[in-house]
């Protein structure tokens, strides 16, 4: 009598029990997933009528809201897809209310300067962000218009409202001149050219008697502040109110140009310039249009500037001023209105509130600017999407490190899979593949070569059944080029209407050889995974 | 020059000599095709057999014909003729419908509307690309929308409505689910709030194009090449729906959702999808009970007799409760009739011998040539032969342009080998306009229940090999029997299922015997009755099918080119009808297996489906009963025990699909098993309808029911059935140019069946007194 352990029991091993996690090359970490929601979510409508309201003259509803079912609870939710209108409303309300309520005149004047700079930056953003023209001539346009308007007001008694409209006209004229080389010159050379232009303007007004080389500027222009209010706190308040209204107007302009036809067109064109030209989008034409519209706006701002300060000094053309404004734009992030406004706010606050720091505050501004350029791709307002992209990348990197291809699903992956049965299929597939790999031998392959169809050994039947049951996408099949003469191996698409693709250029003279070629490919895929 | 492609079909599948026949052709890469009438003799190119054989026949239609690319309208929908333009609504309106979307997030789909995609004019109620219910309105320049807050769940019943107030341009969308315990995919357990009510002031007033049709389940479009056609087709069911010429209030819509009739004032149209049902089936007309009688007409056979929004689960068929069966199911990929223009029309020769024919179409020359065979069958003007070769055209329809090989992951396990595709299959797969077979699923997963021959059918061609099996299947396989009849010099007539269905037993009566095709799987009630009556009156049948007389199918008398079948809870089925949708809209009969309606094939021909496998066929071995003198004549001249260890179908005469004798299923008690196959592989599993409890060991190597039985029995009035019961039998006949033992057995039977009166062996009826 033989001992029980000597009794032959055959080679059968249960693949489900074969799996030994300790032996796995990569051990998946099964950590807890799930996140509490801290933010308030709007509830869904259900039975109640949801009256949607649009902004006048547009298709846009007041807020872009997506109705959906929460996949965890099936509860109805409304998600505000674009929360920016809410932030704008809050931000602008604070801006409108806080400086006047502070009762601090110097803060109020700082706020006024902020509003003027923010207006200029918004328009500049249209030029750089929307039109993609790297022009540094912004302050040259503002300054030239301001000088022109101030001169006309002093010499010919032009009233303040005339100064704004004349400024706009001067801006247009100036814009036309500056726009011409923009089409011909590459970005960097164009930037240099416009920088030179600013310097030229400064040198000109510093030396020109007409423009007050003796007095250090032109003074005595008309102002929108009524006589009665002159030099009172009321004048400062009115100044702020006027500048704030201008800021709102420039925001409107930005929205109109960037958010409507021109802006959409330019964004489309930037994706693929050649394609845009082919379908008839006039890329250069649209860029120049935006540039000219912006120049008119800058001119108007210049006119307002001269009327606000009752004149203008050559410092408006100074390079340090220009660079400070560039810092505002860069910090905020190019291409967004909120970037222009918040960037300006930060720099103006630092510049005006830390005045006792002296030149060190400029170093601080420089450092912030350096930091934004070095560490962000789209300034302050690009941080969110940058962070998300980084998180996404990190997620896939970590997943790749902790899981194996075709291996079991880890908890954080499971949250992305809608049909939960698919998670089990992955598990089962892994178990079976691990087991089948142990069955593949040279004898098994030879058995298939000799007789691809019909009854086979237990091991080969198991391997074949697994292959045959596989999902259709990329499943191998045979293509008859000429029946009984020439066959090739193809892979099925798994999508209706999409033909199979050839996997190589080998031609097999018999169907049996083609079957075996398919088998060898499948075995190869099995062993490689 | 581009690759030449030719595809065609004939307006009829069965013709008599002298009948006019229309051949519809779509050609690419050439502007003319050369037609030649041919008689088809053999279709399998397997070098072990006689190869492809055709004979050219003189005909008026032979020669070159101008051809061009032709298009087909895909998708089922209802067209509402409205000559007075009452649906070009001038003012305020309400659209309402019960819907059961099948594929809500599959691009824009129109539930109903008078919408022109080309000009963006009119109005439409439907589902937008994100799967939300939506009303859209266009004035030619601008299109404006109001959409529901949340997406629709697939396979759940909803009531959706949209109102539009012309004076304020205020549009309101109304969406509520109408789910009960039975009618939808989800029940009350899933915590879902389905409802949504959204209003929005639109920026446009609808402008109405002059001849834009009002459509249900589609929208109108137009382009230069095709002219006006229908697109944005809807997937899913639509139940009672209507149009009102005023804004219905929320309360009025709530009442409609509860099943009330709409308020009588200002009704423009009210389609009662349950009207016009009869005990014998449902047509394509959808009646409008409103004042203008704007009846809708189905195109590409919208599927009727489907459960409606108010189905209560107790009445499980439209004949019991038509009011619960208002669902009409639509599919964007349905196709019944390509409606191509005829490329050639000519009368068939008056003296044409009955047989299998095709118009062979050719174009191009070596390197870029194309060939197509448009197949049809010619029955005799008056019965001439004594043998009737019955071509199982119903089953050809069932498999017409099957996509199973490409789409079904299980195809390769069922057939036990890799699929083998060829150029025509890929061409068919690429071209949605060739339609689907009853083995395929529509885009939303619903099974295809209609198939027709008014479209090119790439697998009803000589030389075709089914990708999943790598074998000639159905028509090309049946040509092996035709070849045998030709070779043996029998004079035979060819009839089709269509003739049998139309004329019943009188079609068969003139013949001494009827030979079935290799796979006569789909049978209408009239076809089965005719076969049974023929046998009972002394007819003789050679049942050469495997898996024959299996599915219940049906035809409308006036549209014999369309077959309907519903696959129910049993049988080898590519899909399964939803609960409550088991009855044929065509006739009101229960579909599914004949076996489950009390008529297993065993009852008619002695054997019925038991297993299938496509890896290997096996020979038969004689059973002891075959030595009884009453039947031993069948084996005269046959040496040895083994019959059919060869064949064009996987090397044996017993295989592919095989049938079995079973007294418990109605095999006549005196039937004898003459021979049975053995040694089938485990890739021959037992069929589903035989399995009560599933247990291991139901494959060919272990289960004694996995076998093909060669059965013989007599019927009243000197009738008889010979049933080798295997698809591979017919394809073993032509081996060694018909000089083989399968052919010998067939010849013995046919020679005996040709003689009138008593059959051989009839004398050996006494009780045996054995000494040995």
PDB file of N, CA and C in Angstrom, chain B residues 482-550:
ATOM      1  N   UNK B 482     -28.068  20.339 -55.276  1.00  0.00           N
ATOM      2  CA  UNK B 482     -28.459  20.601 -56.662  1.00  0.00           C
ATOM      3  C   UNK B 482     -27.478  19.910 -57.617  1.00  0.00           C
ATOM      4  N   UNK B 483     -26.198  20.006 -57.281  1.00  0.00           N
ATOM      5  CA  UNK B 483     -25.190  19.371 -58.133  1.00  0.00           C
ATOM      6  C   UNK B 483     -25.434  17.866 -58.207  1.00  0.00           C
ATOM      7  N   UNK B 484     -25.732  17.279 -57.056  1.00  0.00           N
ATOM      8  CA  UNK B 484     -25.974  15.827 -57.013  1.00  0.00           C
ATOM      9  C   UNK B 484     -27.161  15.454 -57.902  1.00  0.00           C
ATOM     10  N   UNK B 485     -28.248  16.243 -57.827  1.00  0.00           N
ATOM     11  CA  UNK B 485     -29.424  15.959 -58.650  1.00  0.00           C
ATOM     12  C   UNK B 485     -29.076  16.050 -60.141  1.00  0.00           C
ATOM     13  N   UNK B 486     -28.290  17.064 -60.480  1.00  0.00           N
ATOM     14  CA  UNK B 486     -27.867  17.226 -61.883  1.00  0.00           C
ATOM     15  C   UNK B 486     -27.013  16.038 -62.321  1.00  0.00           C
ATOM     16  N   UNK B 487     -26.052  15.700 -61.464  1.00  0.00           N
ATOM     17  CA  UNK B 487     -25.094  14.650 -61.781  1.00  0.00           C
ATOM     18  C   UNK B 487     -25.794  13.306 -61.937  1.00  0.00           C
ATOM     19  N   UNK B 488     -26.774  13.047 -61.062  1.00  0.00           N
ATOM     20  CA  UNK B 488     -27.453  11.765 -61.104  1.00  0.00           C
ATOM     21  C   UNK B 488     -28.508  11.742 -62.209  1.00  0.00           C
ATOM     22  N   UNK B 489     -28.745  12.888 -62.813  1.00  0.00           N
ATOM     23  CA  UNK B 489     -29.647  12.940 -63.958  1.00  0.00           C
ATOM     24  C   UNK B 489     -31.119  12.884 -63.607  1.00  0.00           C
ATOM     25  N   UNK B 490     -31.465  13.251 -62.375  1.00  0.00           N
ATOM     26  CA  UNK B 490     -32.886  13.287 -62.015  1.00  0.00           C
ATOM     27  C   UNK B 490     -33.512  14.554 -62.560  1.00  0.00           C
ATOM     28  N   UNK B 491     -34.764  14.433 -63.004  1.00  0.00           N
ATOM     29  CA  UNK B 491     -35.379  15.702 -63.367  1.00  0.00           C
ATOM     30  C   UNK B 491     -36.144  16.234 -62.156  1.00  0.00           C
ATOM     31  N   UNK B 492     -35.816  17.448 -61.795  1.00  0.00           N
ATOM     32  CA  UNK B 492     -36.318  18.024 -60.545  1.00  0.00           C
ATOM     33  C   UNK B 492     -36.819  19.434 -60.824  1.00  0.00           C
ATOM     34  N   UNK B 493     -37.753  19.878 -60.017  1.00  0.00           N
ATOM     35  CA  UNK B 493     -38.206  21.267 -60.047  1.00  0.00           C
ATOM     36  C   UNK B 493     -37.710  21.955 -58.783  1.00  0.00           C
ATOM     37  N   UNK B 494     -37.497  23.251 -58.909  1.00  0.00           N
ATOM     38  CA  UNK B 494     -37.054  24.008 -57.736  1.00  0.00           C
ATOM     39  C   UNK B 494     -38.208  24.869 -57.234  1.00  0.00           C
ATOM     40  N   UNK B 495     -38.518  24.715 -55.954  1.00  0.00           N
ATOM     41  CA  UNK B 495     -39.493  25.607 -55.303  1.00  0.00           C
ATOM     42  C   UNK B 495     -38.801  26.303 -54.147  1.00  0.00           C
ATOM     43  N   UNK B 496     -39.405  27.385 -53.685  1.00  0.00           N
ATOM     44  CA  UNK B 496     -38.835  28.112 -52.547  1.00  0.00           C
ATOM     45  C   UNK B 496     -39.832  28.101 -51.395  1.00  0.00           C
ATOM     46  N   UNK B 497     -39.342  28.500 -50.234  1.00  0.00           N
ATOM     47  CA  UNK B 497     -40.227  28.663 -49.078  1.00  0.00           C
ATOM     48  C   UNK B 497     -41.355  29.628 -49.396  1.00  0.00           C
ATOM     49  N   UNK B 498     -41.037  30.618 -50.226  1.00  0.00           N
ATOM     50  CA  UNK B 498     -42.056  31.612 -50.568  1.00  0.00           C
ATOM     51  C   UNK B 498     -43.238  30.939 -51.279  1.00  0.00           C
ATOM     52  N   UNK B 499     -42.927  30.003 -52.207  1.00  0.00           N
ATOM     53  CA  UNK B 499     -43.993  29.295 -52.920  1.00  0.00           C
ATOM     54  C   UNK B 499     -44.766  28.400 -51.966  1.00  0.00           C
ATOM     55  N   UNK B 500     -44.028  27.745 -51.077  1.00  0.00           N
ATOM     56  CA  UNK B 500     -44.663  26.841 -50.118  1.00  0.00           C
ATOM     57  C   UNK B 500     -45.581  27.629 -49.189  1.00  0.00           C
ATOM     58  N   UNK B 501     -45.114  28.796 -48.751  1.00  0.00           N
ATOM     59  CA  UNK B 501     -45.918  29.591 -47.841  1.00  0.00           C
ATOM     60  C   UNK B 501     -47.175  30.097 -48.549  1.00  0.00           C
ATOM     61  N   UNK B 502     -47.029  30.483 -49.811  1.00  0.00           N
ATOM     62  CA  UNK B 502     -48.164  31.056 -50.531  1.00  0.00           C
ATOM     63  C   UNK B 502     -49.172  29.978 -50.923  1.00  0.00           C
ATOM     64  N   UNK B 503     -48.666  28.860 -51.464  1.00  0.00           N
ATOM     65  CA  UNK B 503     -49.585  27.868 -52.047  1.00  0.00           C
ATOM     66  C   UNK B 503     -49.890  26.695 -51.125  1.00  0.00           C
ATOM     67  N   UNK B 504     -49.149  26.569 -50.053  1.00  0.00           N
ATOM     68  CA  UNK B 504     -49.417  25.487 -49.102  1.00  0.00           C
ATOM     69  C   UNK B 504     -49.133  24.120 -49.711  1.00  0.00           C
ATOM     70  N   UNK B 505     -49.864  23.110 -49.225  1.00  0.00           N
ATOM     71  CA  UNK B 505     -49.601  21.722 -49.636  1.00  0.00           C
ATOM     72  C   UNK B 505     -49.811  21.519 -51.129  1.00  0.00           C
ATOM     73  N   UNK B 506     -50.655  22.352 -51.758  1.00  0.00           N
ATOM     74  CA  UNK B 506     -50.879  22.165 -53.196  1.00  0.00           C
ATOM     75  C   UNK B 506     -49.597  22.379 -53.988  1.00  0.00           C
ATOM     76  N   UNK B 507     -48.674  23.164 -53.421  1.00  0.00           N
ATOM     77  CA  UNK B 507     -47.405  23.368 -54.120  1.00  0.00           C
ATOM     78  C   UNK B 507     -46.606  22.070 -54.182  1.00  0.00           C
ATOM     79  N   UNK B 508     -46.727  21.245 -53.126  1.00  0.00           N
ATOM     80  CA  UNK B 508     -45.926  20.024 -53.045  1.00  0.00           C
ATOM     81  C   UNK B 508     -46.640  18.829 -53.652  1.00  0.00           C
ATOM     82  N   UNK B 509     -47.965  18.877 -53.671  1.00  0.00           N
ATOM     83  CA  UNK B 509     -48.782  17.716 -54.025  1.00  0.00           C
ATOM     84  C   UNK B 509     -48.347  17.012 -55.321  1.00  0.00           C
ATOM     85  N   UNK B 510     -47.980  17.748 -56.382  1.00  0.00           N
ATOM     86  CA  UNK B 510     -47.650  17.061 -57.639  1.00  0.00           C
ATOM     87  C   UNK B 510     -46.385  16.215 -57.566  1.00  0.00           C
ATOM     88  N   UNK B 511     -45.607  16.356 -56.510  1.00  0.00           N
ATOM     89  CA  UNK B 511     -44.286  15.722 -56.515  1.00  0.00           C
ATOM     90  C   UNK B 511     -44.284  14.427 -55.724  1.00  0.00           C
ATOM     91  N   UNK B 512     -43.467  13.463 -56.223  1.00  0.00           N
ATOM     92  CA  UNK B 512     -43.316  12.192 -55.502  1.00  0.00           C
ATOM     93  C   UNK B 512     -42.546  12.417 -54.217  1.00  0.00           C
ATOM     94  N   UNK B 513     -41.606  13.356 -54.260  1.00  0.00           N
ATOM     95  CA  UNK B 513     -40.816  13.591 -53.040  1.00  0.00           C
ATOM     96  C   UNK B 513     -40.355  15.047 -52.993  1.00  0.00           C
ATOM     97  N   UNK B 514     -40.060  15.432 -51.771  1.00  0.00           N
ATOM     98  CA  UNK B 514     -39.529  16.778 -51.543  1.00  0.00           C
ATOM     99  C   UNK B 514     -38.170  16.618 -50.875  1.00  0.00           C
ATOM    100  N   UNK B 515     -37.163  17.302 -51.440  1.00  0.00           N
ATOM    101  CA  UNK B 515     -35.844  17.284 -50.800  1.00  0.00           C
ATOM    102  C   UNK B 515     -35.615  18.638 -50.149  1.00  0.00           C
ATOM    103  N   UNK B 516     -35.307  18.607 -48.875  1.00  0.00           N
ATOM    104  CA  UNK B 516     -35.041  19.843 -48.143  1.00  0.00           C
ATOM    105  C   UNK B 516     -33.619  20.314 -48.365  1.00  0.00           C
ATOM    106  N   UNK B 517     -33.382  21.582 -48.115  1.00  0.00           N
ATOM    107  CA  UNK B 517     -32.012  22.106 -48.132  1.00  0.00           C
ATOM    108  C   UNK B 517     -31.264  21.654 -46.885  1.00  0.00           C
ATOM    109  N   UNK B 518     -30.030  22.114 -46.770  1.00  0.00           N
ATOM    110  CA  UNK B 518     -29.175  21.650 -45.677  1.00  0.00           C
ATOM    111  C   UNK B 518     -29.556  22.252 -44.327  1.00  0.00           C
ATOM    112  N   UNK B 519     -30.356  23.338 -44.353  1.00  0.00           N
ATOM    113  CA  UNK B 519     -30.591  24.012 -43.076  1.00  0.00           C
ATOM    114  C   UNK B 519     -31.913  24.783 -43.141  1.00  0.00           C
ATOM    115  N   UNK B 520     -33.035  24.015 -43.162  1.00  0.00           N
ATOM    116  CA  UNK B 520     -34.367  24.628 -43.282  1.00  0.00           C
ATOM    117  C   UNK B 520     -34.861  25.008 -41.894  1.00  0.00           C
ATOM    118  N   UNK B 521     -34.260  26.034 -41.327  1.00  0.00           N
ATOM    119  CA  UNK B 521     -34.410  26.333 -39.905  1.00  0.00           C
ATOM    120  C   UNK B 521     -35.658  27.163 -39.599  1.00  0.00           C
ATOM    121  N   UNK B 522     -36.045  28.029 -40.541  1.00  0.00           N
ATOM    122  CA  UNK B 522     -37.131  28.979 -40.263  1.00  0.00           C
ATOM    123  C   UNK B 522     -38.383  28.555 -41.008  1.00  0.00           C
ATOM    124  N   UNK B 523     -39.467  28.330 -40.304  1.00  0.00           N
ATOM    125  CA  UNK B 523     -40.700  27.848 -40.911  1.00  0.00           C
ATOM    126  C   UNK B 523     -41.892  28.646 -40.434  1.00  0.00           C
ATOM    127  N   UNK B 524     -42.716  29.065 -41.387  1.00  0.00           N
ATOM    128  CA  UNK B 524     -43.977  29.693 -41.013  1.00  0.00           C
ATOM    129  C   UNK B 524     -44.982  28.584 -40.740  1.00  0.00           C
ATOM    130  N   UNK B 525     -46.076  28.954 -40.124  1.00  0.00           N
ATOM    131  CA  UNK B 525     -47.090  27.961 -39.787  1.00  0.00           C
ATOM    132  C   UNK B 525     -47.620  27.301 -41.055  1.00  0.00           C
ATOM    133  N   UNK B 526     -47.858  28.112 -42.114  1.00  0.00           N
ATOM    134  CA  UNK B 526     -48.407  27.542 -43.343  1.00  0.00           C
ATOM    135  C   UNK B 526     -47.414  26.576 -43.985  1.00  0.00           C
ATOM    136  N   UNK B 527     -46.137  26.893 -43.884  1.00  0.00           N
ATOM    137  CA  UNK B 527     -45.121  26.005 -44.457  1.00  0.00           C
ATOM    138  C   UNK B 527     -45.090  24.675 -43.714  1.00  0.00           C
ATOM    139  N   UNK B 528     -45.168  24.752 -42.399  1.00  0.00           N
ATOM    140  CA  UNK B 528     -45.105  23.532 -41.599  1.00  0.00           C
ATOM    141  C   UNK B 528     -46.377  22.700 -41.813  1.00  0.00           C
ATOM    142  N   UNK B 529     -47.530  23.401 -41.850  1.00  0.00           N
ATOM    143  CA  UNK B 529     -48.803  22.699 -42.107  1.00  0.00           C
ATOM    144  C   UNK B 529     -48.740  21.983 -43.446  1.00  0.00           C
ATOM    145  N   UNK B 530     -48.217  22.690 -44.457  1.00  0.00           N
ATOM    146  CA  UNK B 530     -48.168  22.112 -45.801  1.00  0.00           C
ATOM    147  C   UNK B 530     -47.298  20.864 -45.813  1.00  0.00           C
ATOM    148  N   UNK B 531     -46.157  20.930 -45.131  1.00  0.00           N
ATOM    149  CA  UNK B 531     -45.261  19.775 -45.088  1.00  0.00           C
ATOM    150  C   UNK B 531     -45.944  18.603 -44.399  1.00  0.00           C
ATOM    151  N   UNK B 532     -46.625  18.900 -43.297  1.00  0.00           N
ATOM    152  CA  UNK B 532     -47.291  17.848 -42.531  1.00  0.00           C
ATOM    153  C   UNK B 532     -48.422  17.227 -43.369  1.00  0.00           C
ATOM    154  N   UNK B 533     -49.211  18.088 -44.012  1.00  0.00           N
ATOM    155  CA  UNK B 533     -50.324  17.589 -44.830  1.00  0.00           C
ATOM    156  C   UNK B 533     -49.808  16.755 -45.998  1.00  0.00           C
ATOM    157  N   UNK B 534     -48.749  17.221 -46.613  1.00  0.00           N
ATOM    158  CA  UNK B 534     -48.162  16.509 -47.751  1.00  0.00           C
ATOM    159  C   UNK B 534     -47.749  15.101 -47.328  1.00  0.00           C
ATOM    160  N   UNK B 535     -47.090  15.017 -46.159  1.00  0.00           N
ATOM    161  CA  UNK B 535     -46.644  13.713 -45.671  1.00  0.00           C
ATOM    162  C   UNK B 535     -47.839  12.841 -45.322  1.00  0.00           C
ATOM    163  N   UNK B 536     -48.841  13.433 -44.730  1.00  0.00           N
ATOM    164  CA  UNK B 536     -50.009  12.653 -44.307  1.00  0.00           C
ATOM    165  C   UNK B 536     -50.773  12.121 -45.517  1.00  0.00           C
ATOM    166  N   UNK B 537     -50.683  12.827 -46.646  1.00  0.00           N
ATOM    167  CA  UNK B 537     -51.398  12.376 -47.843  1.00  0.00           C
ATOM    168  C   UNK B 537     -50.535  11.460 -48.706  1.00  0.00           C
ATOM    169  N   UNK B 538     -49.404  11.024 -48.192  1.00  0.00           N
ATOM    170  CA  UNK B 538     -48.595  10.071 -48.957  1.00  0.00           C
ATOM    171  C   UNK B 538     -47.355  10.675 -49.587  1.00  0.00           C
ATOM    172  N   UNK B 539     -47.046  11.881 -49.198  1.00  0.00           N
ATOM    173  CA  UNK B 539     -45.836  12.503 -49.721  1.00  0.00           C
ATOM    174  C   UNK B 539     -44.590  11.907 -49.081  1.00  0.00           C
ATOM    175  N   UNK B 540     -43.461  12.141 -49.727  1.00  0.00           N
ATOM    176  CA  UNK B 540     -42.201  11.611 -49.200  1.00  0.00           C
ATOM    177  C   UNK B 540     -41.203  12.756 -49.067  1.00  0.00           C
ATOM    178  N   UNK B 541     -40.553  12.791 -47.934  1.00  0.00           N
ATOM    179  CA  UNK B 541     -39.633  13.903 -47.664  1.00  0.00           C
ATOM    180  C   UNK B 541     -38.241  13.370 -47.349  1.00  0.00           C
ATOM    181  N   UNK B 542     -37.256  13.947 -47.997  1.00  0.00           N
ATOM    182  CA  UNK B 542     -35.872  13.706 -47.584  1.00  0.00           C
ATOM    183  C   UNK B 542     -35.445  14.920 -46.767  1.00  0.00           C
ATOM    184  N   UNK B 543     -35.393  14.722 -45.482  1.00  0.00           N
ATOM    185  CA  UNK B 543     -35.049  15.821 -44.571  1.00  0.00           C
ATOM    186  C   UNK B 543     -33.530  15.847 -44.432  1.00  0.00           C
ATOM    187  N   UNK B 544     -32.891  16.647 -45.266  1.00  0.00           N
ATOM    188  CA  UNK B 544     -31.430  16.689 -45.274  1.00  0.00           C
ATOM    189  C   UNK B 544     -30.889  17.798 -44.372  1.00  0.00           C
ATOM    190  N   UNK B 545     -31.767  18.422 -43.586  1.00  0.00           N
ATOM    191  CA  UNK B 545     -31.324  19.546 -42.758  1.00  0.00           C
ATOM    192  C   UNK B 545     -30.761  19.070 -41.443  1.00  0.00           C
ATOM    193  N   UNK B 546     -29.891  19.882 -40.914  1.00  0.00           N
ATOM    194  CA  UNK B 546     -29.651  19.849 -39.486  1.00  0.00           C
ATOM    195  C   UNK B 546     -30.391  21.050 -38.934  1.00  0.00           C
ATOM    196  N   UNK B 547     -30.962  20.910 -37.749  1.00  0.00           N
ATOM    197  CA  UNK B 547     -31.655  22.031 -37.120  1.00  0.00           C
ATOM    198  C   UNK B 547     -32.699  22.643 -38.057  1.00  0.00           C
ATOM    199  N   UNK B 548     -33.631  21.809 -38.506  1.00  0.00           N
ATOM    200  CA  UNK B 548     -34.704  22.312 -39.372  1.00  0.00           C
ATOM    201  C   UNK B 548     -35.986  22.518 -38.584  1.00  0.00           C
ATOM    202  N   UNK B 549     -36.949  23.193 -39.216  1.00  0.00           N
ATOM    203  CA  UNK B 549     -38.287  23.421 -38.644  1.00  0.00           C
ATOM    204  C   UNK B 549     -38.185  23.933 -37.206  1.00  0.00           C
ATOM    205  N   UNK B 550     -37.362  24.928 -37.011  1.00  0.00           N
ATOM    206  CA  UNK B 550     -36.945  25.288 -35.640  1.00  0.00           C
ATOM    207  C   UNK B 550     -37.652  26.549 -35.166  1.00  0.00           C
TER     208      UNK B 550
END
